[in-house]
PDB file of C-alpha atoms in Angstrom:
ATOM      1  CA  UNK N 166    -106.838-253.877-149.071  1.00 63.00           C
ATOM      2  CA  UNK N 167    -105.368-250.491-151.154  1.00 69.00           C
ATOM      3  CA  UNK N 168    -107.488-247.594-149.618  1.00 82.00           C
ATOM      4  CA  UNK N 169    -107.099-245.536-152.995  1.00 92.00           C
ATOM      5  CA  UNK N 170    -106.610-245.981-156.431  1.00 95.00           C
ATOM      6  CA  UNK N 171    -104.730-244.031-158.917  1.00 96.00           C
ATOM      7  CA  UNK N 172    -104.860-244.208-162.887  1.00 96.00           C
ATOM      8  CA  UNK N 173    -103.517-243.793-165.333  1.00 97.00           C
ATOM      9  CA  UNK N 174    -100.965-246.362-164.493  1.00 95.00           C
ATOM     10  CA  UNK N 175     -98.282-244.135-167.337  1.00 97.00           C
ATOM     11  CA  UNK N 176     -98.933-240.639-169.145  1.00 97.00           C
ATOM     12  CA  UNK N 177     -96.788-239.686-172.107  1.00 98.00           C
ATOM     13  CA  UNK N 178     -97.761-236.139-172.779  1.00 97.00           C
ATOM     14  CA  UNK N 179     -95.709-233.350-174.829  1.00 97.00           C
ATOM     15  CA  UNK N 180     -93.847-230.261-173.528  1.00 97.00           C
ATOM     16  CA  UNK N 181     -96.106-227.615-172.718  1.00 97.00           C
ATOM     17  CA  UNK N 182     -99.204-229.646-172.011  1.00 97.00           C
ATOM     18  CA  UNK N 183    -101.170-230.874-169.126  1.00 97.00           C
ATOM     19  CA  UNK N 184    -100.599-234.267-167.089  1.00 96.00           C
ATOM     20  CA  UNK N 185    -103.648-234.809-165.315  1.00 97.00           C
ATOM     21  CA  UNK N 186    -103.807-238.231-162.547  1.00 98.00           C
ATOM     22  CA  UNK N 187    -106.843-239.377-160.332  1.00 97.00           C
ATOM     23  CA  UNK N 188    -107.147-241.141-157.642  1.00 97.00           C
ATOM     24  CA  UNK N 189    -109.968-242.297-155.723  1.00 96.00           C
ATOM     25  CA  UNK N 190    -110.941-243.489-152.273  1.00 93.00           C
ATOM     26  CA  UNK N 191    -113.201-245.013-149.850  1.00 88.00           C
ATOM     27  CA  UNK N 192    -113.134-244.456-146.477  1.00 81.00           C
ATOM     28  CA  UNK N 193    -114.150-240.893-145.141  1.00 79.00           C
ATOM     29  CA  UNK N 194    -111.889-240.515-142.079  1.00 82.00           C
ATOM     30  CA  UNK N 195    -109.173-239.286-144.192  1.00 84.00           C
ATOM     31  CA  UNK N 196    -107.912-235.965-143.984  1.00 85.00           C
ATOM     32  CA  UNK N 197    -105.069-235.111-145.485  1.00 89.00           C
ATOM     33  CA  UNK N 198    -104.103-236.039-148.611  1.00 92.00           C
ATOM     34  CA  UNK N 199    -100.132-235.385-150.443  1.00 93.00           C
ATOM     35  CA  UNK N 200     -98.869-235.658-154.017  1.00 96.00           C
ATOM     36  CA  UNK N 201     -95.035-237.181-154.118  1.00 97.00           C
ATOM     37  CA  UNK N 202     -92.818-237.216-156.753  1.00 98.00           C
ATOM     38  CA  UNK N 203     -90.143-240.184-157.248  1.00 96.00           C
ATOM     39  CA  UNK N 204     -87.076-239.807-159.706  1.00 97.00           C
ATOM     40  CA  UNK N 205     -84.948-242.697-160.554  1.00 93.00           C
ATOM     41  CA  UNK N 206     -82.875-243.688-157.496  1.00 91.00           C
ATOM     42  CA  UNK N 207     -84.519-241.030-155.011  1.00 94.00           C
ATOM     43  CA  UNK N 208     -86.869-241.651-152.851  1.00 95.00           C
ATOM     44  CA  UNK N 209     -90.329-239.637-152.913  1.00 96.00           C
ATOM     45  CA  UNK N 210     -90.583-236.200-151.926  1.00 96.00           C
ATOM     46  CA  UNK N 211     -93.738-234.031-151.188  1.00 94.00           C
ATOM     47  CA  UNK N 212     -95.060-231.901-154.100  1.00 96.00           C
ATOM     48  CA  UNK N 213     -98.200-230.717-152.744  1.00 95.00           C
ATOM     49  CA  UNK N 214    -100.948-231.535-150.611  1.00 93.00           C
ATOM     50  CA  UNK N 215    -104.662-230.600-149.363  1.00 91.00           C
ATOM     51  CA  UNK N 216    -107.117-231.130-146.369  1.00 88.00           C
ATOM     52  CA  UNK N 217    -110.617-231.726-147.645  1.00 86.00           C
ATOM     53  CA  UNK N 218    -111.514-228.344-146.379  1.00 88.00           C
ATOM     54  CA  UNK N 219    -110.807-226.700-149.574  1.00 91.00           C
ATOM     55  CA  UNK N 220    -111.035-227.829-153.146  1.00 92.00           C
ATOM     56  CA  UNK N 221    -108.222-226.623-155.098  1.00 95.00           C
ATOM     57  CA  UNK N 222    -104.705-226.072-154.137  1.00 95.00           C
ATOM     58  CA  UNK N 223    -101.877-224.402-156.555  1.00 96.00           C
ATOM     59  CA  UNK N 224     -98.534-224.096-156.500  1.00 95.00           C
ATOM     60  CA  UNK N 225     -96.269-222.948-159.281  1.00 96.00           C
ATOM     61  CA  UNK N 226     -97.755-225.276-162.442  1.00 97.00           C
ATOM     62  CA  UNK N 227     -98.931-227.827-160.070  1.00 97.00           C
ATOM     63  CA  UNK N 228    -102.759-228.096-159.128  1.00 97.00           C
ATOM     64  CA  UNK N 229    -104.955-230.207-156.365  1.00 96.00           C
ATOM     65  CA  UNK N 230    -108.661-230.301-157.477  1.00 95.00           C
ATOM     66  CA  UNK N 231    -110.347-232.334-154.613  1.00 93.00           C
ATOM     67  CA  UNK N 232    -114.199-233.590-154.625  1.00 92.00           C
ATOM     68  CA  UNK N 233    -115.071-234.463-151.433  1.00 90.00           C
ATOM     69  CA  UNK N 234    -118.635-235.759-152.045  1.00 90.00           C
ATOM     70  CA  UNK N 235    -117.081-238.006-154.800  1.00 92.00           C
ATOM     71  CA  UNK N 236    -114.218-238.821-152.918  1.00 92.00           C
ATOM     72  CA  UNK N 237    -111.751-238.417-155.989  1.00 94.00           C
ATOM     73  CA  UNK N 238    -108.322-236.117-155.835  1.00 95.00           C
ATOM     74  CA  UNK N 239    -106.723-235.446-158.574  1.00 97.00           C
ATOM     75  CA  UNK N 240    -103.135-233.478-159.688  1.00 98.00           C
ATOM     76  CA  UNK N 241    -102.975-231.217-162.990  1.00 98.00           C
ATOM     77  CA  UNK N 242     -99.528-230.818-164.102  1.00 98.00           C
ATOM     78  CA  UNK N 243     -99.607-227.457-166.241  1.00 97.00           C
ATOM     79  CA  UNK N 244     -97.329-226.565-169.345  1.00 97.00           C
ATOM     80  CA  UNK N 245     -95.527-229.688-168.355  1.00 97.00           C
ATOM     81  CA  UNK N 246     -91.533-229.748-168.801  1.00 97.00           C
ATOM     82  CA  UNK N 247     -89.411-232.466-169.129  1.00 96.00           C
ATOM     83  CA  UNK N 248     -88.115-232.004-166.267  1.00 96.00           C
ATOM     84  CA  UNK N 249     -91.331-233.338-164.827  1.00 97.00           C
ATOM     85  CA  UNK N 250     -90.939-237.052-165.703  1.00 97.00           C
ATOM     86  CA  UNK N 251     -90.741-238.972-162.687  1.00 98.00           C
ATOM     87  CA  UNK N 252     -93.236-241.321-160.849  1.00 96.00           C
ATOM     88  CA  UNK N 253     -96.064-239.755-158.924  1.00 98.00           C
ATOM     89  CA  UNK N 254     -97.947-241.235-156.192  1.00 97.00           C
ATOM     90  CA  UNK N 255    -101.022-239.884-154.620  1.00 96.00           C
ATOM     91  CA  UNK N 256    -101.601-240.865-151.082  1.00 94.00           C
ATOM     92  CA  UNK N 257    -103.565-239.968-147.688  1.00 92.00           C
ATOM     93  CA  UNK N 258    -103.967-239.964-144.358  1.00 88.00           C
ATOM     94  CA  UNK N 259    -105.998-239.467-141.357  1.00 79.00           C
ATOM     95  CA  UNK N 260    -105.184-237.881-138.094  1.00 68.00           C
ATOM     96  CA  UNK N 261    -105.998-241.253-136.031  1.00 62.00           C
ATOM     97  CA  UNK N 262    -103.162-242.937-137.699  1.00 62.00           C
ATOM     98  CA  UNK N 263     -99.805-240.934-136.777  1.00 66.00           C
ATOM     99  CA  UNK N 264     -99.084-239.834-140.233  1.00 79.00           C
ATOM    100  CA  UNK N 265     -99.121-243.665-141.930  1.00 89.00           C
ATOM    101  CA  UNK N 266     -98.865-242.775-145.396  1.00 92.00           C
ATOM    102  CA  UNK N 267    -101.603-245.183-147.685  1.00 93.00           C
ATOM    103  CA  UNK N 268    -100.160-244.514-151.539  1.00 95.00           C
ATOM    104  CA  UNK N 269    -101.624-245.064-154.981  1.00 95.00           C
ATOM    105  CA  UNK N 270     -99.557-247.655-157.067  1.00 94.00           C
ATOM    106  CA  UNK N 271     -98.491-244.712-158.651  1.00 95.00           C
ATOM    107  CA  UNK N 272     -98.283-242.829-162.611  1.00 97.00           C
ATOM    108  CA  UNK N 273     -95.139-242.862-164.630  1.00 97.00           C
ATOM    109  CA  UNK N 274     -95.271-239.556-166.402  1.00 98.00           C
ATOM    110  CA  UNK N 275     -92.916-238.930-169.284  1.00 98.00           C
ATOM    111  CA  UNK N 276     -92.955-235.562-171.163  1.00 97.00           C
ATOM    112  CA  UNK N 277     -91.602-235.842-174.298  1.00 96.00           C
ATOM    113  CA  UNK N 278     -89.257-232.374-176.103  1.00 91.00           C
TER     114      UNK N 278
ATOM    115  CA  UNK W1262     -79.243-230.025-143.316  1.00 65.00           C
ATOM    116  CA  UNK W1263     -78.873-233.641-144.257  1.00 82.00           C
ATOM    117  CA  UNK W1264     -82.137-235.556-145.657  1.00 94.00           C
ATOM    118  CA  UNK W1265     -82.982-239.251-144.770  1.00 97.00           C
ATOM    119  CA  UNK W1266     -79.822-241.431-145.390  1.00 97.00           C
ATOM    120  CA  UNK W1267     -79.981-245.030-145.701  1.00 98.00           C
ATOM    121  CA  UNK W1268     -77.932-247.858-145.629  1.00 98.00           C
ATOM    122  CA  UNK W1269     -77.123-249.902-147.847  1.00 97.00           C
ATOM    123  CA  UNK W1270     -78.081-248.722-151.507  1.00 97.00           C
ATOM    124  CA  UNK W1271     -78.697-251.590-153.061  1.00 97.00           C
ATOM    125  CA  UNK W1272     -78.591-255.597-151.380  1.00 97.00           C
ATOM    126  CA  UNK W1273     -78.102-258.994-153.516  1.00 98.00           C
ATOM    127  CA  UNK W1274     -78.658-261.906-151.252  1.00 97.00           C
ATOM    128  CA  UNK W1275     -79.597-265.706-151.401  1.00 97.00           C
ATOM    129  CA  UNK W1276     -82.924-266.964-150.197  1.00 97.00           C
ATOM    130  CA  UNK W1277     -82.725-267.942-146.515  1.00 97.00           C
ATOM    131  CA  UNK W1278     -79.843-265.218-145.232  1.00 97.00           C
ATOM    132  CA  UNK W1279     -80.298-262.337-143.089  1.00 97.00           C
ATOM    133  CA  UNK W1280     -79.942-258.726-144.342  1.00 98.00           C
ATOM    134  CA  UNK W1281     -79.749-255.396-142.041  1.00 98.00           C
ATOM    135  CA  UNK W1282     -81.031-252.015-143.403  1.00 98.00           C
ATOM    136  CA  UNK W1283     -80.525-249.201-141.889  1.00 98.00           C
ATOM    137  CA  UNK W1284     -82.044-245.739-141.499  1.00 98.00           C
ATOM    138  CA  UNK W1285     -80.559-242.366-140.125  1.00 97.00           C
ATOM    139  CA  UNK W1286     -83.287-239.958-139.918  1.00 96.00           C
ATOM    140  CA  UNK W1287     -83.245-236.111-140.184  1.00 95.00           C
ATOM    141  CA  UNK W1288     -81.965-234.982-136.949  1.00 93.00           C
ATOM    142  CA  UNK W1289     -84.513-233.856-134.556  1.00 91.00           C
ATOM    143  CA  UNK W1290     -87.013-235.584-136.131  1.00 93.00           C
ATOM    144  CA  UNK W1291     -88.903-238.168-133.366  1.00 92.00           C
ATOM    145  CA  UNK W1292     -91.249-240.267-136.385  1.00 93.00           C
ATOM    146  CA  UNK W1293     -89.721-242.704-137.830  1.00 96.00           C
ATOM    147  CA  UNK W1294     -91.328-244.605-141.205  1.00 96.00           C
ATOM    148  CA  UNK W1295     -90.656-247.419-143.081  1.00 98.00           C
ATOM    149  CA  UNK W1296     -92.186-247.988-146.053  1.00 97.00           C
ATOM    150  CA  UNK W1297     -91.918-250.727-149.045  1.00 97.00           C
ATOM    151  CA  UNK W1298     -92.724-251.247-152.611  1.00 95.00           C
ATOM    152  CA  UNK W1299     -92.817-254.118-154.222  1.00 93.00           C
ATOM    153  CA  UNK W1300     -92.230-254.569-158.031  1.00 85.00           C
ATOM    154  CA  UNK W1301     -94.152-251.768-159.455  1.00 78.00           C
ATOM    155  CA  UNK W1302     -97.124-251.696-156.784  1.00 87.00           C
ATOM    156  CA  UNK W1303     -97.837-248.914-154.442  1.00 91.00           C
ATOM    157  CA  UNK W1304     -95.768-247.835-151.584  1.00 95.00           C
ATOM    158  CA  UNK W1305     -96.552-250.113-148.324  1.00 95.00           C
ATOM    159  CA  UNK W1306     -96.672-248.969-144.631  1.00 95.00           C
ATOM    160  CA  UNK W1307     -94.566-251.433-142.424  1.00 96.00           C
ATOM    161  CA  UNK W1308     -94.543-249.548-139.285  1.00 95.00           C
ATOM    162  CA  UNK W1309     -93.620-246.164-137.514  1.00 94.00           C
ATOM    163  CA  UNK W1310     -91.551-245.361-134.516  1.00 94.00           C
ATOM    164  CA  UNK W1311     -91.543-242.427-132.208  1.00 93.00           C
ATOM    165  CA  UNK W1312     -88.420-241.566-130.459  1.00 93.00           C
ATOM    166  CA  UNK W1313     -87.578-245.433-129.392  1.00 94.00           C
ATOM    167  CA  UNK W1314     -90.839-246.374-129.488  1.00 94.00           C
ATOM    168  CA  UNK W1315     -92.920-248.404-132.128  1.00 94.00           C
ATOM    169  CA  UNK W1316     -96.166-246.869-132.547  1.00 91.00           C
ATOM    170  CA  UNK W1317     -97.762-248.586-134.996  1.00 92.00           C
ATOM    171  CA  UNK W1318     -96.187-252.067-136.232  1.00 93.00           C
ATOM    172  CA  UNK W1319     -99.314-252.853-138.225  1.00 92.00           C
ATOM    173  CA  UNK W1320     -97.707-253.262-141.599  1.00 93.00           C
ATOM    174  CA  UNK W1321     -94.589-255.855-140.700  1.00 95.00           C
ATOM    175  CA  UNK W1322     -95.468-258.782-142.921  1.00 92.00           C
ATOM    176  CA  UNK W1323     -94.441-261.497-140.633  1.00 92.00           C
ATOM    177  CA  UNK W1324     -92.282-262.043-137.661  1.00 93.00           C
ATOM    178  CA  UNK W1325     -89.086-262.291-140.139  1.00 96.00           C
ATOM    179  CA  UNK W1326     -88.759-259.207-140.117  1.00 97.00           C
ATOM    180  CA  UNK W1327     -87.681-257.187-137.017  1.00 97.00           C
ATOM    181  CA  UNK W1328     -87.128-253.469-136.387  1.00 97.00           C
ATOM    182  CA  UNK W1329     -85.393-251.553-133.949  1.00 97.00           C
ATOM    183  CA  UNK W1330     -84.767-247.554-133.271  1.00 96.00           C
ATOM    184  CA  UNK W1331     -82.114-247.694-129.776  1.00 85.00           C
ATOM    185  CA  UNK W1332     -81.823-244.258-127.828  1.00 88.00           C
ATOM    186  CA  UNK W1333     -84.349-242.973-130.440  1.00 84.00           C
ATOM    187  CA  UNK W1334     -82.308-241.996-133.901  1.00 92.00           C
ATOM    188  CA  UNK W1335     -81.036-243.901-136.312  1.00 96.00           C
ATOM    189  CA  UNK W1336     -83.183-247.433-136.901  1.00 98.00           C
ATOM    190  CA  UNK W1337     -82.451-250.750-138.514  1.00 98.00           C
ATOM    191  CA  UNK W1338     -84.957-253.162-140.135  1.00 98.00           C
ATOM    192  CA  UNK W1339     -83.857-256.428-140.095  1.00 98.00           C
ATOM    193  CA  UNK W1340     -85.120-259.524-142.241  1.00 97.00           C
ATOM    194  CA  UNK W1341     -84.075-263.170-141.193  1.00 96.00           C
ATOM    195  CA  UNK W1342     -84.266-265.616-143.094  1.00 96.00           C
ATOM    196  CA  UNK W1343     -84.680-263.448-146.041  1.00 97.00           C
ATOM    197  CA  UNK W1344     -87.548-264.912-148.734  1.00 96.00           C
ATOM    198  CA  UNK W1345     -88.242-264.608-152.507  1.00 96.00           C
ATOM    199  CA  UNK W1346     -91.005-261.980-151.944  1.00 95.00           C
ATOM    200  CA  UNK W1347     -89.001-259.452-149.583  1.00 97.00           C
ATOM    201  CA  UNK W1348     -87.772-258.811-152.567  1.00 97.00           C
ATOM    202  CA  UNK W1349     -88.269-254.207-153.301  1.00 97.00           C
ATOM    203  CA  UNK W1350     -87.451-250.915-152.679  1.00 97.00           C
ATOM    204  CA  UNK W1351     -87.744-250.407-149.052  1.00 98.00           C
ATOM    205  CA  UNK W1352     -87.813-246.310-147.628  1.00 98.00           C
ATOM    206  CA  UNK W1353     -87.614-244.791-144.518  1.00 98.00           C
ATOM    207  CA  UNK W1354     -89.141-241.646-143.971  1.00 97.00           C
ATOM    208  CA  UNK W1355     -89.149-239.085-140.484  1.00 95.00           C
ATOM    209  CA  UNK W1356     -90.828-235.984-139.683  1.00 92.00           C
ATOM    210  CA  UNK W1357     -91.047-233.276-136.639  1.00 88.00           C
ATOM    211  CA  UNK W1358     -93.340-234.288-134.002  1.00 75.00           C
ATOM    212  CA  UNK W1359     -96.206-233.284-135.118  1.00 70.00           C
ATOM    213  CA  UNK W1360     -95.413-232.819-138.489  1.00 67.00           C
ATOM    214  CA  UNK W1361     -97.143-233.951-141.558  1.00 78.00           C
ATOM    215  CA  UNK W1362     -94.472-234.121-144.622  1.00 89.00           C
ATOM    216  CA  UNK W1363     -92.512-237.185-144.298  1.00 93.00           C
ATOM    217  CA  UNK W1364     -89.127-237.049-145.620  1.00 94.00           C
ATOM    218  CA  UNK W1365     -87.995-239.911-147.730  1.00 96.00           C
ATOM    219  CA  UNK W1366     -84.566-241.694-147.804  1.00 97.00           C
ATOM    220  CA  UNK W1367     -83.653-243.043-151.494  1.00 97.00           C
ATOM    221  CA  UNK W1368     -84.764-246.707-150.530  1.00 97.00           C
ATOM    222  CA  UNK W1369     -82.654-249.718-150.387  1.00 98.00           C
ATOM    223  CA  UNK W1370     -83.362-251.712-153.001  1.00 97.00           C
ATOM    224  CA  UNK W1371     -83.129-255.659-151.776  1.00 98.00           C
ATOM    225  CA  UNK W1372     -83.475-258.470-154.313  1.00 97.00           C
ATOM    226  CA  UNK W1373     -82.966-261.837-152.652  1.00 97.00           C
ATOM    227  CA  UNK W1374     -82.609-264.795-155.058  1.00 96.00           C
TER     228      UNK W1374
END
């Protein structure tokens, strides 16, 4: 059973504007919860990530808004580059579990010149 | 340092043969992941070592498929026979003990036919 779901499924947004994904889960116990970003023939590597203790995280042009009572996460790419097109996956975690990683299926984003 | 290396890149193989992957971790690092995505769906937990020791084997699919980590580095995931559906993009990850961010390899990518 996938513990959180992301949307949209593929973004196509121009230079310079915001990429926005969601994702949304169920069960409570989580506490920790990363962003990763794939390029083509790498694997994933951490972009950014919060505990539910706080609701917005920021680093550089990238943004974690987190709603705790709504249970919903989401990642604002701003004045995105093209340099930014590459798979992201949401994911999370709770401290019971050793660090075992439960992703979204994951957002193709592709920022057009 | 050297990231998460794995072994080999990319696997062709008939229905019913055996296929090794292997992982060399960061060194230092005692948690080992694997991880696999199938055909555009999220990233899957298969299990997690620490040091020699599997920790959590909860994702493995079936018993074809059989992982080891001797004297507590590098590991090797092995799947005999190999079936249509083992077919994806399978990543190790490690971390510090302790640690949170997991450290992805570039994936094997296995297509059996």
């Amino acid at each position: 059973q996938q513990q959180v779901k992301q949307s949209p499924q593929s973004l196509i947004v121009q230079k310079g504007g915001i990429s926005i994904i969601n994702c949304a889960y169920e069960n409570t116990a989580f506490d920790y919860f990363p962003w990763y970003q794939q390029f083509p023939g790498k694997g994933p590597a951490l972009l950014i990530a919060i505990r539910p203790d706080v609701s917005e995280k920021k680093e550089g042009r990238f943004t974690i808004s987190f709603n705790k009572s709504a249970k919903q996460f989401s990642l604002h790419i701003m004045d995105s580059q093209p340099g930014d097109s590459a798979t992201y996956f949401c994911a999370l975690t709770d401290g019971g579990s050793w660090g075992k990683l439960q992703f979204g299926a994951g957002t193709q984003v592709v920022v057009t010149p | 340092e050297a990231g998460v290396t794995q072994f080999p890149s990319h696997s062709v193989i008939e229905k019913g043969q055996t296929v090794t992957l292997r992982c060399d971790p960061i060194s230092g690092h005692d948690n080992l992941y694997w991880y696999r995505r199938v055909m555009g769906k999220e990233i899957k937990f298969l299990l997690h070592f620490v040091k020699e020791s599997k920790q959590d084997e909860s994702g493995m699919p079936n018993n074809r498929f059989l992982a080891e980590r001797t004297g507590g580095t590098y590991s090797t995931l092995k799947v005999q026979p190999a079936e249509l559906e083992d077919s994806g993009v399978y990543f190790c990850a490690s971390s510090q003990g302790g640690g949170e961010t997991q450290y992805f390899g570039p994936g094997t990518r296995l297509l059996v036919l």
